Backbone as a ProteinNet text record, in pm:
[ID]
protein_1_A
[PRIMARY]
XXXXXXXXXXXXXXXXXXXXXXXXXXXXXXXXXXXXXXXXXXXXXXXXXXXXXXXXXXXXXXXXXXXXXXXXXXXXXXXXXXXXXXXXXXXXXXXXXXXXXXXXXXXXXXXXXXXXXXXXXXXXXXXXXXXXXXXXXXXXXXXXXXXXXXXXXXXXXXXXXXXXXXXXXX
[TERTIARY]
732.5	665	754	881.8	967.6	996	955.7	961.3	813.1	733.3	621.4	574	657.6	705.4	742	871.2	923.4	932.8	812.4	773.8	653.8	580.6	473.1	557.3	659.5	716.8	806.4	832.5	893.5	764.9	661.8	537.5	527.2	491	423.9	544.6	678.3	752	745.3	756.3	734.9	582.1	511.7	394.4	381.4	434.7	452.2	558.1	655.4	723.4	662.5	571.9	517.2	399.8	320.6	240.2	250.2	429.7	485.8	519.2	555	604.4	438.8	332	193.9	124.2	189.7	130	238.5	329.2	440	354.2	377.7	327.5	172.4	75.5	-41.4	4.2	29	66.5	92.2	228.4	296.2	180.9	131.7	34.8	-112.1	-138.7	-224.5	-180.4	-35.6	1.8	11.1	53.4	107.6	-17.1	-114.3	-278.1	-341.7	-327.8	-420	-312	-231.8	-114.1	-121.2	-112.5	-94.8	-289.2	-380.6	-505.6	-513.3	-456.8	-455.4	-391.5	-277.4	-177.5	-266.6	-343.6	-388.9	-568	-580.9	-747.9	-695.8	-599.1	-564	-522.2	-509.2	-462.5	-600.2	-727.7	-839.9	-884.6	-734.1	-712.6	-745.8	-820.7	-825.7	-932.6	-814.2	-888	-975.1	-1110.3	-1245.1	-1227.7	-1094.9	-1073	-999.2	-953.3	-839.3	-903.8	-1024.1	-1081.7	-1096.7	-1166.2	-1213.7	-1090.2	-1007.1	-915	-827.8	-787.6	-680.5	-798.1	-921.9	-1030.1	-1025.2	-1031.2	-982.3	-845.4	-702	-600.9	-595.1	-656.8	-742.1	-761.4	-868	-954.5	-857.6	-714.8	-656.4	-545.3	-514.5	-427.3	-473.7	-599	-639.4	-655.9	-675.8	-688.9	-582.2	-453.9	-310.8	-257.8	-282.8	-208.8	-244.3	-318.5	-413.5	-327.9	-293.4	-205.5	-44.3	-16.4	108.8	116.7	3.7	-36.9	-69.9	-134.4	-130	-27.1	54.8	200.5	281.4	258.8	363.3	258.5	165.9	89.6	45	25.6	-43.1	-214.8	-274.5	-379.9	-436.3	-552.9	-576.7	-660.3	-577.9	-598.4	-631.5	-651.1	-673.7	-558.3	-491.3	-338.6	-301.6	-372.7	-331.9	-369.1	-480.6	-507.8	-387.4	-388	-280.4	-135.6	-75.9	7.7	71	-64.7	-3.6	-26.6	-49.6	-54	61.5	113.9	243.2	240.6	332.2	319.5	198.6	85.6	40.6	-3.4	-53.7	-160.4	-257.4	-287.2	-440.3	-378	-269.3	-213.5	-248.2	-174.1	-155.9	-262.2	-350.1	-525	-634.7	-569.7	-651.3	-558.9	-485.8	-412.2	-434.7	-454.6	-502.7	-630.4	-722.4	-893.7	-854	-804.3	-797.6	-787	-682.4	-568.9	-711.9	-760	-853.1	-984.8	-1072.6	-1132.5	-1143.9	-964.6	-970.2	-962.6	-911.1	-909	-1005.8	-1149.3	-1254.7	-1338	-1271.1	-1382.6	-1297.4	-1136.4	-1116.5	-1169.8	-1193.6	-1198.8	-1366.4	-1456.6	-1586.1	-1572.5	-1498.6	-1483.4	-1423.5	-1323.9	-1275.7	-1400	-1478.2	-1559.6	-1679.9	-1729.9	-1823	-1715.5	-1607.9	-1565.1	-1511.5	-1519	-1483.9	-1632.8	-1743.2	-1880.2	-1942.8	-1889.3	-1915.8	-1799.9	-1703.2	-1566	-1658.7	-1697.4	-1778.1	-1943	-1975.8	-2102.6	-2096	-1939.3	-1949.6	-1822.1	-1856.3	-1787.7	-1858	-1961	-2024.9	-2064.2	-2041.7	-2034.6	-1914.5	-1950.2	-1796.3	-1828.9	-1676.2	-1697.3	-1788.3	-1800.8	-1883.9	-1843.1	-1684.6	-1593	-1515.3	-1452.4	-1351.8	-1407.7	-1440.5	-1508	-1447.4	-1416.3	-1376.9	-1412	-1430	-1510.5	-1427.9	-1533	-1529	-1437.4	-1446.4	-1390.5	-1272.2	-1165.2	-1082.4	-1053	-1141.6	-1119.5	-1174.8	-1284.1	-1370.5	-1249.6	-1152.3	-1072.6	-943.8	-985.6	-860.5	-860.1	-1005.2	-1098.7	-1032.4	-1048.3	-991.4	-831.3	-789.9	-640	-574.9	-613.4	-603.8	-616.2	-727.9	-791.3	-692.1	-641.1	-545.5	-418.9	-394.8	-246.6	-201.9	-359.8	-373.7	-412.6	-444.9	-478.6	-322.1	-238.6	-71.9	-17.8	-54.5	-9.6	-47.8	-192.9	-298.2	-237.7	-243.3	-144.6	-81.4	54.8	204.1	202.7	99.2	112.5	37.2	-113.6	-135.5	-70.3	46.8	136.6	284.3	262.7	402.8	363.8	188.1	172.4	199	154.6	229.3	333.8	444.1	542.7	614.3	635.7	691.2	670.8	791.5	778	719.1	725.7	672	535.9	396.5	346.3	247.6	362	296.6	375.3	439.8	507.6	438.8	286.5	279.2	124.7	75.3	-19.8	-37	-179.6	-178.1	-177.1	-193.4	-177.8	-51.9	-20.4	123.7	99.5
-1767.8	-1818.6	-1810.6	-1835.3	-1813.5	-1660.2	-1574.8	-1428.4	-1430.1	-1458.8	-1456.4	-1545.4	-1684.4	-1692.7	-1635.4	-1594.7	-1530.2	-1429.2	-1334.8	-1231.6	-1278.1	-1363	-1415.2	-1476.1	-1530.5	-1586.3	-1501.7	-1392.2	-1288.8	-1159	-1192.1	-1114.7	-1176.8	-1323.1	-1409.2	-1411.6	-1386.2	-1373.2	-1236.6	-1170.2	-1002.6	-987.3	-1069.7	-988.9	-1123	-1232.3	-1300.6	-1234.5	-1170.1	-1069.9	-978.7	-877.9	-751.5	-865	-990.6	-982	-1051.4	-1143.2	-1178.6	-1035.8	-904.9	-819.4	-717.7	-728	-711.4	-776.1	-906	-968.3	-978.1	-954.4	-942.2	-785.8	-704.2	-583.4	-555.5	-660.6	-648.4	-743.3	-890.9	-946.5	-869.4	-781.4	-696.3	-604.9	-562.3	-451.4	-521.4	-591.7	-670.6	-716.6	-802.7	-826.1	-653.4	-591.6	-465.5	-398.8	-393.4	-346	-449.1	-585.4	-616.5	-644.8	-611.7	-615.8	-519.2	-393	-284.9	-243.3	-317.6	-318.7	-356.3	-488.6	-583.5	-522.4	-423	-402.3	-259.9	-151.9	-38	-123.2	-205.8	-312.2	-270	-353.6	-351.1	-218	-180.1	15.8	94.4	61.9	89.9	210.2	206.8	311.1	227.5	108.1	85.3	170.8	153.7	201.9	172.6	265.3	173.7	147.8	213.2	148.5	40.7	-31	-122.6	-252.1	-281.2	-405.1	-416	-326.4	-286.1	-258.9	-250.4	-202.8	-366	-418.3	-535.1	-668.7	-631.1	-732.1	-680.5	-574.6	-491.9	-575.9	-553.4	-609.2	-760.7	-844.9	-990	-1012.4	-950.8	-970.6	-902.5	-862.1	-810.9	-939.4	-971.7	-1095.9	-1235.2	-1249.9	-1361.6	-1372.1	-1270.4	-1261.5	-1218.9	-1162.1	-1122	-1273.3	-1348.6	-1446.5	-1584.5	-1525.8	-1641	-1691	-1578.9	-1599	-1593.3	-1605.7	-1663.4	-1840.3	-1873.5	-2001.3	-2053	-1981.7	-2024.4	-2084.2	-1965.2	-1941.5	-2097.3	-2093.9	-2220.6	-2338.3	-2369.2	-2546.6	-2542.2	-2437.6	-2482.1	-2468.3	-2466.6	-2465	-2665.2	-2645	-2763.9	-2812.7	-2968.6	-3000.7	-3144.8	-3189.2	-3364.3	-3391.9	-3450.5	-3424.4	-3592.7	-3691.5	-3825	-3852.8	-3842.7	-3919.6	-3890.1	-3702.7	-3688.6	-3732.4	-3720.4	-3750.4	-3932.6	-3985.1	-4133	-4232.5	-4077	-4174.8	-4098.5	-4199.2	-4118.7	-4052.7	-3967.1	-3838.3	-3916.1	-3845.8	-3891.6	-3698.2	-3718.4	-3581	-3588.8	-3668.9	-3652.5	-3613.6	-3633.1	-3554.3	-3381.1	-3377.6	-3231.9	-3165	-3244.8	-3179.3	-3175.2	-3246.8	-3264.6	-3170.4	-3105	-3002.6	-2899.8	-2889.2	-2735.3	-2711.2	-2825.3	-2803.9	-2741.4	-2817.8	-2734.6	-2617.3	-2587.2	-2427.8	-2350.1	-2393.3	-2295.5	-2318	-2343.9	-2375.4	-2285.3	-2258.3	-2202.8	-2044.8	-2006.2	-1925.2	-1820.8	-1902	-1891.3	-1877.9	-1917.8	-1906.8	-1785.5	-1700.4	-1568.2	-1493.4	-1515.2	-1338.3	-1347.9	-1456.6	-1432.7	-1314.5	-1411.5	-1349.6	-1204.9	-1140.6	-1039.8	-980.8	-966.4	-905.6	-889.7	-983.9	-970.3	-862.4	-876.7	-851.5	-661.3	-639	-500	-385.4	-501	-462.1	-470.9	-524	-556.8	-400.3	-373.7	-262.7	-128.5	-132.5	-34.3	20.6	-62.2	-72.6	-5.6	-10.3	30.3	164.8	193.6	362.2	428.6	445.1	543.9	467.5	391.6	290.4	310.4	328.6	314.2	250.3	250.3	157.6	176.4	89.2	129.6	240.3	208.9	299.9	420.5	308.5	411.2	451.1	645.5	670.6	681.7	558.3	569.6	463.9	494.7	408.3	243.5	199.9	28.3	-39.7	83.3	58.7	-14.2	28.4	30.7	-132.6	-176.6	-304.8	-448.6	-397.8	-474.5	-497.7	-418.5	-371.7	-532.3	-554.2	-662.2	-751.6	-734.9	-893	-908.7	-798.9	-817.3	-782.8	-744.3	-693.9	-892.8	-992.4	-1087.6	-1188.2	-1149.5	-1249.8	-1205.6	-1072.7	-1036.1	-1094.2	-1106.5	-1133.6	-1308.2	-1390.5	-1497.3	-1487.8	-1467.8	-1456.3	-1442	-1374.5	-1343	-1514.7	-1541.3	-1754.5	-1779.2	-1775.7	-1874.7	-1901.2	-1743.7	-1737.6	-1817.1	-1809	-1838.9	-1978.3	-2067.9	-2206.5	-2237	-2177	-2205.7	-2176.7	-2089.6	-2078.8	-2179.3	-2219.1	-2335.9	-2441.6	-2498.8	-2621.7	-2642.5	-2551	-2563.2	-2542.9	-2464.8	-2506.3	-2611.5	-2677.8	-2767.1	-2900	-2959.2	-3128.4	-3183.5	-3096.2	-3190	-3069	-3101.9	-2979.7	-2985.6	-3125.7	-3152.2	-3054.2	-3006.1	-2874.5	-2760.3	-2746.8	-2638.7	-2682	-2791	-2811	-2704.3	-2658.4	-2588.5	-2611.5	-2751.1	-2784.7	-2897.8	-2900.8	-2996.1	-3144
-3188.9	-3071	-2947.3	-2947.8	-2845.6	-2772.5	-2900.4	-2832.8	-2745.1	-2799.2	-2698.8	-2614.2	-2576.1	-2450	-2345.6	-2404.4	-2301.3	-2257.2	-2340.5	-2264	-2175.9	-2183.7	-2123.4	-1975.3	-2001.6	-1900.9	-1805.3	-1834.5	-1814.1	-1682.7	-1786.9	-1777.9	-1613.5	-1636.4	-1506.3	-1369.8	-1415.1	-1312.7	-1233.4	-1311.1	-1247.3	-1166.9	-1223.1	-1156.7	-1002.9	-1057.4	-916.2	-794.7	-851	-806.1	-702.3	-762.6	-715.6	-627.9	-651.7	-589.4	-441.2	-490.4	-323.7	-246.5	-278.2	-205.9	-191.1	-238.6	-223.7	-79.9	-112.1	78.1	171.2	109.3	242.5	312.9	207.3	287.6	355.5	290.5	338.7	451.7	489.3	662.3	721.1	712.5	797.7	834.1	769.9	805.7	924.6	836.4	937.4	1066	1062.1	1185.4	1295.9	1225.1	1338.2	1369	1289	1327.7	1461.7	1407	1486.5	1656.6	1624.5	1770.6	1839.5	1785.3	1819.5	1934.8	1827.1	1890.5	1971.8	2022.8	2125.4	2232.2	2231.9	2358	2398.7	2262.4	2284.3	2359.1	2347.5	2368.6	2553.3	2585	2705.3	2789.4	2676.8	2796.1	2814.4	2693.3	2708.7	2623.6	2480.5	2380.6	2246.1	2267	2117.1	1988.2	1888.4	1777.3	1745.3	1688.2	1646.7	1488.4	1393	1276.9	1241	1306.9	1348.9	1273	1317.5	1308.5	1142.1	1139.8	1005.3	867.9	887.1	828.7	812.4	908.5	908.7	844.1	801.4	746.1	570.2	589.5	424.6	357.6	495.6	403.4	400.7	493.9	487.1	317.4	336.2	168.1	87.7	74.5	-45.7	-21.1	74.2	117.9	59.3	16.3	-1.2	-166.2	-197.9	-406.5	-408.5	-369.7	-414.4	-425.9	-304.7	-298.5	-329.2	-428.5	-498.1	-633	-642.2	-822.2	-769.7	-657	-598.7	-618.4	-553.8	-509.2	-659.4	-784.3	-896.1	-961.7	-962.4	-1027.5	-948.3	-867.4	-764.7	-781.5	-823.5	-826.7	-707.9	-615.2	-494.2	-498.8	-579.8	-581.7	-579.6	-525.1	-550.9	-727.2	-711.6	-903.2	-851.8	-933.3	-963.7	-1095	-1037.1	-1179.1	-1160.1	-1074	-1055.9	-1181.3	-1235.4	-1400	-1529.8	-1521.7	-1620.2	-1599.1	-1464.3	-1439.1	-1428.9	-1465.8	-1444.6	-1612.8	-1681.1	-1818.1	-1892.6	-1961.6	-2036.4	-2149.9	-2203.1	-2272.3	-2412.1	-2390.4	-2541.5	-2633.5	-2731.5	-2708.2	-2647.4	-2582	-2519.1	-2437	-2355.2	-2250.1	-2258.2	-2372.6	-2416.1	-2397.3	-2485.4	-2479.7	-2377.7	-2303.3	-2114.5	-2072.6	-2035.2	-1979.5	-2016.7	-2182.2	-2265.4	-2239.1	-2239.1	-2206.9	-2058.2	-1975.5	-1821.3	-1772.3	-1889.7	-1877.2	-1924.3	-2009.7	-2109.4	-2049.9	-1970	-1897	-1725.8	-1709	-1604.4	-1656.7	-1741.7	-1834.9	-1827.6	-1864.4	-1899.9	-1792.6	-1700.2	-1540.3	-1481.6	-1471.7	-1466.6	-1518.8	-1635.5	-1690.8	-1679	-1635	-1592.9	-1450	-1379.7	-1202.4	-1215	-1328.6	-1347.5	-1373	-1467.9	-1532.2	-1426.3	-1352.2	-1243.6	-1102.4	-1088.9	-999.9	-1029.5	-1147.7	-1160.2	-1159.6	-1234.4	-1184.1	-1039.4	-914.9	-796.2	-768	-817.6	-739.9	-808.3	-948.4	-1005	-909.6	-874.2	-794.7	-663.3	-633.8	-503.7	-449.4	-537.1	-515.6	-435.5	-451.1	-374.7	-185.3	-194.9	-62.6	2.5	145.6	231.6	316.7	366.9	483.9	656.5	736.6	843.3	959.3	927.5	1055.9	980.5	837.1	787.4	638.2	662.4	556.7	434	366.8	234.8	172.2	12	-67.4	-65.8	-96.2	-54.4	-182.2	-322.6	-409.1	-372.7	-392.6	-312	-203.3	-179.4	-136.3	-221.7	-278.9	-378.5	-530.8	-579.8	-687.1	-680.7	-528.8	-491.7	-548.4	-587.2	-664.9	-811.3	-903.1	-1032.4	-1051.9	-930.6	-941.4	-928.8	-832.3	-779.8	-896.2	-1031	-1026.4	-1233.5	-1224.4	-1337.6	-1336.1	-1218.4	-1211	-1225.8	-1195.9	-1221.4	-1374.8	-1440.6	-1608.6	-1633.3	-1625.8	-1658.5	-1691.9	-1526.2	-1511.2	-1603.5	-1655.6	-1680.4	-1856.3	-1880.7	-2016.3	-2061.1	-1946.7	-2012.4	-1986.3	-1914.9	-1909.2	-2025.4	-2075.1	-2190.8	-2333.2	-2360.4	-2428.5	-2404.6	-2249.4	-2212.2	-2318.9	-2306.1	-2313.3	-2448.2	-2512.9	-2708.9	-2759.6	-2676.1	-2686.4	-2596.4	-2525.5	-2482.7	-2519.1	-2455.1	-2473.1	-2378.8	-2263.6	-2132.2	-2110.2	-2139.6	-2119.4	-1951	-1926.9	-1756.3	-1659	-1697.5	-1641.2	-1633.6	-1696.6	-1736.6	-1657.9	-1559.1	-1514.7	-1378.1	-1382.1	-1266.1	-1065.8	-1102.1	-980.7	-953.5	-848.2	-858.7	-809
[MASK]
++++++++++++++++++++++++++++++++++++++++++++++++++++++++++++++++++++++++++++++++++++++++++++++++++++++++++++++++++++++++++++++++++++++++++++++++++++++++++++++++++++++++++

């Protein structure tokens, strides 16, 4: 069980890894699009893909950095009940129902969300002609990298002593 920890734990660091350097590079991009629009808005050279494009890396900014915000407890939880009763198993088992619960509501949103990216291949965008795929994909790429978390806290909570460590919200 400890080897597959810590590849699970190993797993959830790397991909929190790639998906902090995923929105560093989608902000940057957004910031210099929609700046660059604003100074070219005023010379009377703005781009007509600009808008459209910095709303694309928006919506990849917001499911990348969803399973950032996982990975770190920043999501919002109700953790005053578990957190104010002391270690019992019901602890254990109100935290595992949670983990497994949220579990269970990803790989729904994955599965709807690769049929919503599948659906729309042949769809592009209004300005910039390329398939919508491609932005819709953000959905299950966002919502995978949160399943990685979702894992290794539901593998934390059976191995550990404290499996309030392993709650998703802080």
């Amino acid at each position: 069980m400890d080897k597959i920890m810590q590849l699970l734990k190993t797993a959830s660091d790397r991909v929190d890894r790639i998906a902090m350097w995923m929105s560093i590079l989608y902000a940057f991009l957004v910031t210099v699009i929609v700046l660059g629009s604003v100074f070219l808005r005023m010379a009377g050279r703005a781009p007509s893909w600009s808008e459209e494009f910095a709303r694309w890396l928006l919506i990849g900014i917001a499911f990348v950095s969803s399973s950032i915000a996982l990975k770190r407890g920043g999501h919002i939880g109700i953790t005053v009940l578990v957190k104010s009763i002391p270690y019992t198993p019901l602890v254990k088992l109100i935290i595992q129902i949670s983990n497994i619960l949220v579990l269970i509501f990803l790989l729904y949103v994955l599965w709807f969300g690769i049929d919503a990216a599948i659906k729309a291949v042949d769809q592009t965008g209004d300005i910039i002609p390329v398939s919508v795929i491609y932005v819709k994909l953000q959905i299950p790429l966002g919502v995978l990298m949160m399943i990685v978390h979702v894992l290794y806290y539901i593998a934390g909570v059976f191995t550990s002593d404290d499996p309030k460590k392993f709650l998703l919200s802080q």
